[in-house]
mmCIF file of C-alpha atoms in Angstrom:
data_model
loop_
_atom_site.group_PDB
_atom_site.id
_atom_site.type_symbol
_atom_site.label_atom_id
_atom_site.label_comp_id
_atom_site.label_asym_id
_atom_site.label_seq_id
_atom_site.Cartn_x
_atom_site.Cartn_y
_atom_site.Cartn_z
ATOM 1 C CA ASP A 22 97.867 10.271 82.140
ATOM 2 C CA GLY A 23 96.519 14.573 83.252
ATOM 3 C CA GLY A 24 99.341 17.292 82.558
ATOM 4 C CA ILE A 25 101.556 20.133 79.879
ATOM 5 C CA THR A 26 102.024 19.660 76.793
ATOM 6 C CA GLN A 27 104.040 22.878 75.436
ATOM 7 C CA SER A 28 105.174 22.659 71.869
ATOM 8 C CA PRO A 29 107.543 22.549 70.288
ATOM 9 C CA LYS A 30 110.973 22.161 72.205
ATOM 10 C CA TYR A 31 113.090 24.443 70.304
ATOM 11 C CA LEU A 32 111.825 27.552 68.196
ATOM 12 C CA PHE A 33 114.121 29.010 66.373
ATOM 13 C CA ARG A 34 113.159 32.797 64.890
ATOM 14 C CA LYS A 35 114.550 35.186 62.459
ATOM 15 C CA GLU A 36 115.022 38.531 63.903
ATOM 16 C CA GLY A 37 111.963 40.705 63.810
ATOM 17 C CA GLN A 38 108.841 37.830 63.136
ATOM 18 C CA ASN A 39 106.645 36.796 65.646
ATOM 19 C CA VAL A 40 106.547 33.216 66.564
ATOM 20 C CA THR A 41 103.685 31.918 68.746
ATOM 21 C CA LEU A 42 104.521 29.181 71.557
ATOM 22 C CA SER A 43 102.196 26.210 72.465
ATOM 23 C CA CYS A 44 100.547 25.520 76.107
ATOM 24 C CA GLU A 45 97.815 22.657 76.585
ATOM 25 C CA GLN A 46 96.740 21.348 80.346
ATOM 26 C CA ASN A 47 93.689 17.993 80.279
ATOM 27 C CA LEU A 48 93.907 18.939 84.352
ATOM 28 C CA ASN A 49 90.766 20.670 84.111
ATOM 29 C CA HIS A 50 92.698 23.117 85.658
ATOM 30 C CA ASP A 51 90.652 26.920 85.555
ATOM 31 C CA ALA A 52 93.743 29.112 85.895
ATOM 32 C CA MET A 53 97.442 28.676 83.933
ATOM 33 C CA TYR A 54 100.518 31.147 83.119
ATOM 34 C CA TRP A 55 103.594 31.794 81.501
ATOM 35 C CA TYR A 56 106.765 32.436 82.600
ATOM 36 C CA ARG A 57 110.528 33.140 81.407
ATOM 37 C CA GLN A 58 112.906 31.462 82.703
ATOM 38 C CA ASP A 59 116.483 33.193 82.570
ATOM 39 C CA PRO A 60 119.594 31.543 83.991
ATOM 40 C CA GLY A 61 120.705 33.491 87.675
ATOM 41 C CA GLN A 62 116.857 35.141 87.655
ATOM 42 C CA GLY A 63 114.652 32.341 87.930
ATOM 43 C CA LEU A 64 111.169 32.556 86.857
ATOM 44 C CA ARG A 65 109.079 35.252 85.678
ATOM 45 C CA LEU A 66 106.128 35.559 85.173
ATOM 46 C CA ILE A 67 104.690 36.679 82.105
ATOM 47 C CA TYR A 68 100.897 36.660 81.535
ATOM 48 C CA TYR A 69 98.682 34.391 83.373
ATOM 49 C CA SER A 70 94.849 33.758 83.522
ATOM 50 C CA GLN A 71 92.350 32.875 86.430
ATOM 51 C CA ILE A 72 89.565 31.864 83.884
ATOM 52 C CA VAL A 73 88.518 31.114 80.445
ATOM 53 C CA ASN A 74 88.431 34.344 78.075
ATOM 54 C CA ASP A 75 90.365 36.957 81.260
ATOM 55 C CA PHE A 76 94.098 37.366 81.443
ATOM 56 C CA GLN A 77 95.965 39.942 83.247
ATOM 57 C CA LYS A 78 99.421 41.207 82.362
ATOM 58 C CA GLY A 79 102.178 39.438 84.597
ATOM 59 C CA ASP A 80 105.695 41.055 85.974
ATOM 60 C CA ILE A 81 107.225 41.669 82.145
ATOM 61 C CA ALA A 82 104.492 41.735 79.812
ATOM 62 C CA GLU A 83 105.784 44.355 76.925
ATOM 63 C CA GLY A 84 106.433 42.425 74.151
ATOM 64 C CA TYR A 85 104.381 39.123 74.415
ATOM 65 C CA SER A 86 100.362 38.604 73.727
ATOM 66 C CA VAL A 87 98.435 35.555 75.258
ATOM 67 C CA SER A 88 94.813 34.351 74.163
ATOM 68 C CA ARG A 89 92.788 31.597 76.263
ATOM 69 C CA GLU A 90 89.483 31.173 74.194
ATOM 70 C CA LYS A 91 89.352 27.486 75.510
ATOM 71 C CA LYS A 92 89.769 26.899 78.994
ATOM 72 C CA GLU A 93 92.740 23.636 77.841
ATOM 73 C CA SER A 94 95.178 26.463 75.778
ATOM 74 C CA PHE A 95 96.592 29.269 76.075
ATOM 75 C CA PRO A 96 99.438 29.727 74.130
ATOM 76 C CA LEU A 97 101.192 32.390 73.747
ATOM 77 C CA THR A 98 102.678 35.199 71.651
ATOM 78 C CA VAL A 99 106.458 36.458 71.491
ATOM 79 C CA THR A 100 106.444 39.105 69.113
ATOM 80 C CA SER A 101 110.192 41.555 67.779
ATOM 81 C CA ALA A 102 108.821 43.738 69.954
ATOM 82 C CA GLN A 103 110.672 41.369 72.760
ATOM 83 C CA LYS A 104 113.230 43.366 72.772
ATOM 84 C CA ASN A 105 115.356 40.155 74.883
ATOM 85 C CA PRO A 106 113.539 37.383 73.419
ATOM 86 C CA THR A 107 116.095 34.400 73.215
ATOM 87 C CA ALA A 108 114.808 32.681 76.693
ATOM 88 C CA PHE A 109 112.874 28.905 77.997
ATOM 89 C CA TYR A 110 109.499 30.023 78.100
ATOM 90 C CA LEU A 111 107.817 27.174 80.878
ATOM 91 C CA CYS A 112 104.301 27.292 80.896
ATOM 92 C CA ALA A 113 101.992 26.331 84.554
ATOM 93 C CA SER A 114 98.407 25.534 84.911
ATOM 94 C CA ASP A 115 97.013 26.060 88.756
ATOM 95 C CA ARG A 116 93.376 25.591 90.453
ATOM 96 C CA GLY A 117 92.948 29.211 90.843
ATOM 97 C CA TRP A 118 92.215 31.266 93.367
ATOM 98 C CA LEU A 119 87.900 30.039 93.583
ATOM 99 C CA GLU A 120 89.056 26.138 94.850
ATOM 100 C CA GLY A 121 92.520 26.819 96.002
ATOM 101 C CA SER A 122 95.718 26.465 94.755
ATOM 102 C CA HIS A 123 97.693 22.901 95.503
ATOM 103 C CA GLY A 124 100.859 23.977 93.637
ATOM 104 C CA TYR A 125 101.531 24.924 90.271
ATOM 105 C CA THR A 126 101.975 22.684 87.312
ATOM 106 C CA PHE A 127 104.772 23.142 85.050
ATOM 107 C CA GLY A 128 105.166 21.797 80.985
ATOM 108 C CA SER A 129 108.787 20.770 80.148
ATOM 109 C CA GLY A 130 109.005 24.759 78.906
ATOM 110 C CA THR A 131 109.995 25.702 75.335
ATOM 111 C CA ARG A 132 113.232 27.120 74.443
ATOM 112 C CA LEU A 133 113.224 29.986 71.721
ATOM 113 C CA THR A 134 116.426 31.392 69.518
ATOM 114 C CA VAL A 135 115.674 34.351 67.371
ATOM 115 C CA VAL A 136 118.919 34.187 65.958
ATOM 116 C CA ALA B 25 109.464 45.429 95.422
ATOM 117 C CA GLN B 26 108.295 43.477 96.631
ATOM 118 C CA SER B 27 110.902 40.148 95.993
ATOM 119 C CA VAL B 28 111.804 36.234 96.870
ATOM 120 C CA SER B 29 115.798 36.306 97.536
ATOM 121 C CA GLN B 30 117.844 32.859 97.497
ATOM 122 C CA HIS B 31 120.590 33.737 98.504
ATOM 123 C CA ASN B 32 123.168 30.725 97.123
ATOM 124 C CA HIS B 33 123.159 30.625 93.607
ATOM 125 C CA HIS B 34 125.127 27.279 93.296
ATOM 126 C CA VAL B 35 126.149 25.002 96.315
ATOM 127 C CA ILE B 36 128.832 21.922 95.183
ATOM 128 C CA LEU B 37 128.955 19.689 98.205
ATOM 129 C CA SER B 38 129.808 16.127 98.964
ATOM 130 C CA GLU B 39 126.994 13.018 99.423
ATOM 131 C CA ALA B 40 126.225 12.325 102.596
ATOM 132 C CA ALA B 41 126.751 16.022 104.213
ATOM 133 C CA SER B 42 123.683 17.799 105.413
ATOM 134 C CA LEU B 43 121.531 20.202 102.606
ATOM 135 C CA GLU B 44 119.993 23.694 103.570
ATOM 136 C CA LEU B 45 119.385 26.259 100.802
ATOM 137 C CA GLY B 46 117.922 29.609 102.281
ATOM 138 C CA CYS B 47 114.540 31.503 100.950
ATOM 139 C CA ASN B 48 113.424 34.434 102.110
ATOM 140 C CA TYR B 49 110.297 36.657 100.824
ATOM 141 C CA SER B 50 109.788 40.278 101.211
ATOM 142 C CA TYR B 51 105.936 40.544 101.752
ATOM 143 C CA GLY B 52 103.824 40.806 104.728
ATOM 144 C CA GLY B 53 100.392 39.114 105.538
ATOM 145 C CA THR B 54 100.076 35.866 104.369
ATOM 146 C CA VAL B 55 101.748 34.298 102.365
ATOM 147 C CA ASN B 56 101.822 30.578 100.454
ATOM 148 C CA LEU B 57 105.281 29.032 99.874
ATOM 149 C CA PHE B 58 106.933 26.527 97.676
ATOM 150 C CA TRP B 59 109.523 25.437 96.928
ATOM 151 C CA TYR B 60 110.441 23.045 93.894
ATOM 152 C CA VAL B 61 113.182 21.087 91.861
ATOM 153 C CA GLN B 62 114.487 21.393 88.326
ATOM 154 C CA TYR B 63 116.629 17.919 88.173
ATOM 155 C CA PRO B 64 118.257 17.815 84.480
ATOM 156 C CA GLY B 65 116.597 17.351 81.266
ATOM 157 C CA GLN B 66 112.840 17.639 83.249
ATOM 158 C CA HIS B 67 110.592 19.993 84.136
ATOM 159 C CA LEU B 68 109.727 21.535 87.046
ATOM 160 C CA GLN B 69 108.436 19.639 89.853
ATOM 161 C CA LEU B 70 107.085 20.563 92.900
ATOM 162 C CA LEU B 71 109.036 19.476 96.532
ATOM 163 C CA LEU B 72 106.914 20.650 98.586
ATOM 164 C CA LYS B 73 104.975 22.901 100.806
ATOM 165 C CA TYR B 74 103.255 24.681 103.824
ATOM 166 C CA PHE B 75 100.205 27.052 103.371
ATOM 167 C CA SER B 76 98.482 27.203 106.862
ATOM 168 C CA GLY B 77 99.781 24.944 110.797
ATOM 169 C CA ASP B 78 102.834 22.832 111.484
ATOM 170 C CA PRO B 79 105.580 25.791 110.490
ATOM 171 C CA LEU B 80 108.343 22.832 109.485
ATOM 172 C CA VAL B 81 106.897 21.169 106.752
ATOM 173 C CA LYS B 82 107.932 18.068 104.953
ATOM 174 C CA GLY B 83 108.020 17.332 101.108
ATOM 175 C CA ILE B 84 109.390 13.994 98.900
ATOM 176 C CA LYS B 85 112.503 12.524 98.212
ATOM 177 C CA GLY B 86 113.411 13.666 101.977
ATOM 178 C CA PHE B 87 113.118 17.143 101.664
ATOM 179 C CA GLU B 88 112.367 19.576 104.662
ATOM 180 C CA ALA B 89 111.101 22.805 105.094
ATOM 181 C CA GLU B 90 111.063 24.986 107.616
ATOM 182 C CA PHE B 91 108.159 28.587 107.709
ATOM 183 C CA ILE B 92 109.752 31.024 110.577
ATOM 184 C CA LYS B 93 107.073 34.636 110.116
ATOM 185 C CA SER B 94 109.234 37.258 112.149
ATOM 186 C CA LYS B 95 112.018 36.681 109.994
ATOM 187 C CA PHE B 96 110.225 35.927 106.583
ATOM 188 C CA SER B 97 112.683 32.920 105.378
ATOM 189 C CA PHE B 98 111.328 29.316 105.122
ATOM 190 C CA ASN B 99 114.240 26.978 104.982
ATOM 191 C CA LEU B 100 114.776 23.710 102.103
ATOM 192 C CA ARG B 101 117.400 21.198 104.509
ATOM 193 C CA LYS B 102 117.579 17.629 102.874
ATOM 194 C CA PRO B 103 120.003 15.948 106.095
ATOM 195 C CA SER B 104 122.051 13.382 104.337
ATOM 196 C CA VAL B 105 121.947 14.135 100.388
ATOM 197 C CA GLN B 106 122.771 11.474 96.971
ATOM 198 C CA TRP B 107 124.504 12.495 93.778
ATOM 199 C CA SER B 108 120.771 11.299 92.519
ATOM 200 C CA ASP B 109 119.932 15.252 94.777
ATOM 201 C CA THR B 110 121.798 17.024 91.527
ATOM 202 C CA ALA B 111 119.702 20.033 90.208
ATOM 203 C CA GLU B 112 118.264 23.505 90.553
ATOM 204 C CA TYR B 113 116.362 24.492 93.694
ATOM 205 C CA PHE B 114 113.428 27.201 92.983
ATOM 206 C CA CYS B 115 112.370 29.037 96.544
ATOM 207 C CA ALA B 116 108.100 30.324 95.610
ATOM 208 C CA VAL B 117 106.348 33.096 97.557
ATOM 209 C CA GLY B 118 102.402 33.729 96.385
ATOM 210 C CA ARG B 119 99.151 35.133 98.218
ATOM 211 C CA ALA B 120 96.148 33.996 97.792
ATOM 212 C CA ALA B 121 95.051 38.349 97.889
ATOM 213 C CA ALA B 122 97.494 38.181 94.092
ATOM 214 C CA GLY B 123 95.217 35.581 92.189
ATOM 215 C CA ASN B 124 97.721 32.885 93.672
ATOM 216 C CA LYS B 125 100.427 34.011 91.669
ATOM 217 C CA LEU B 126 103.557 32.989 92.119
ATOM 218 C CA THR B 127 106.747 35.523 92.655
ATOM 219 C CA PHE B 128 110.289 32.530 92.319
ATOM 220 C CA GLY B 129 113.135 33.420 93.369
ATOM 221 C CA GLY B 130 116.483 33.595 91.747
ATOM 222 C CA GLY B 131 117.279 29.391 91.850
ATOM 223 C CA THR B 132 119.864 28.276 93.345
ATOM 224 C CA ARG B 133 122.366 25.029 91.511
ATOM 225 C CA VAL B 134 123.507 21.985 93.652
ATOM 226 C CA LEU B 135 125.788 19.333 92.385
ATOM 227 C CA VAL B 136 126.050 16.941 94.240
ATOM 228 C CA LYS B 137 129.822 15.136 94.112
ATOM 229 C CA PRO B 138 130.121 11.207 93.955
#
């Protein structure tokens, strides 16, 4: 079955440590996105990538970094510079602007807790 | 700032009641509109979408939404809810000119009492 796999489901880290969240898709989608979900704030866009080897900052990119070396993979690193990293992180993909979007497919998310 | 607003943060209703969730956006120009649902413990799923054409859109599980361009609104409705509709609902707006990035509303938690 095609879909998006996020791992791990739960992640605990000490303050000051960088941590990388994995996102893999086998949908052959060009575009991939990272959102952060906080209660009452909906989903806020961190980074997105429309094509391999290219990515753009979203609305709340500070303290985060990404890479897009392969079409299938879009890992997100939460750095120690992120002031409030504890959150639920969602990865999504779609066909991209060239083909036209039919709506995102979401992964099941990673809940990051920084202690 | 461009934004997407969902008017109600929490809605509680009984089974068989009608549901309407409001969504307004502040973008000008052509937009694509979506409603997503997140059932407890599950990932976000697409309920319905509007790109063009008939402004009344039907989605899965008996949901529908109406695009009113003059009001910048895309309200979600269901005539008769079930306990299984308990979930969080998110409105999202995308613009092709912005590379299909979606901006989400804050979400509405719906609790349907059996």
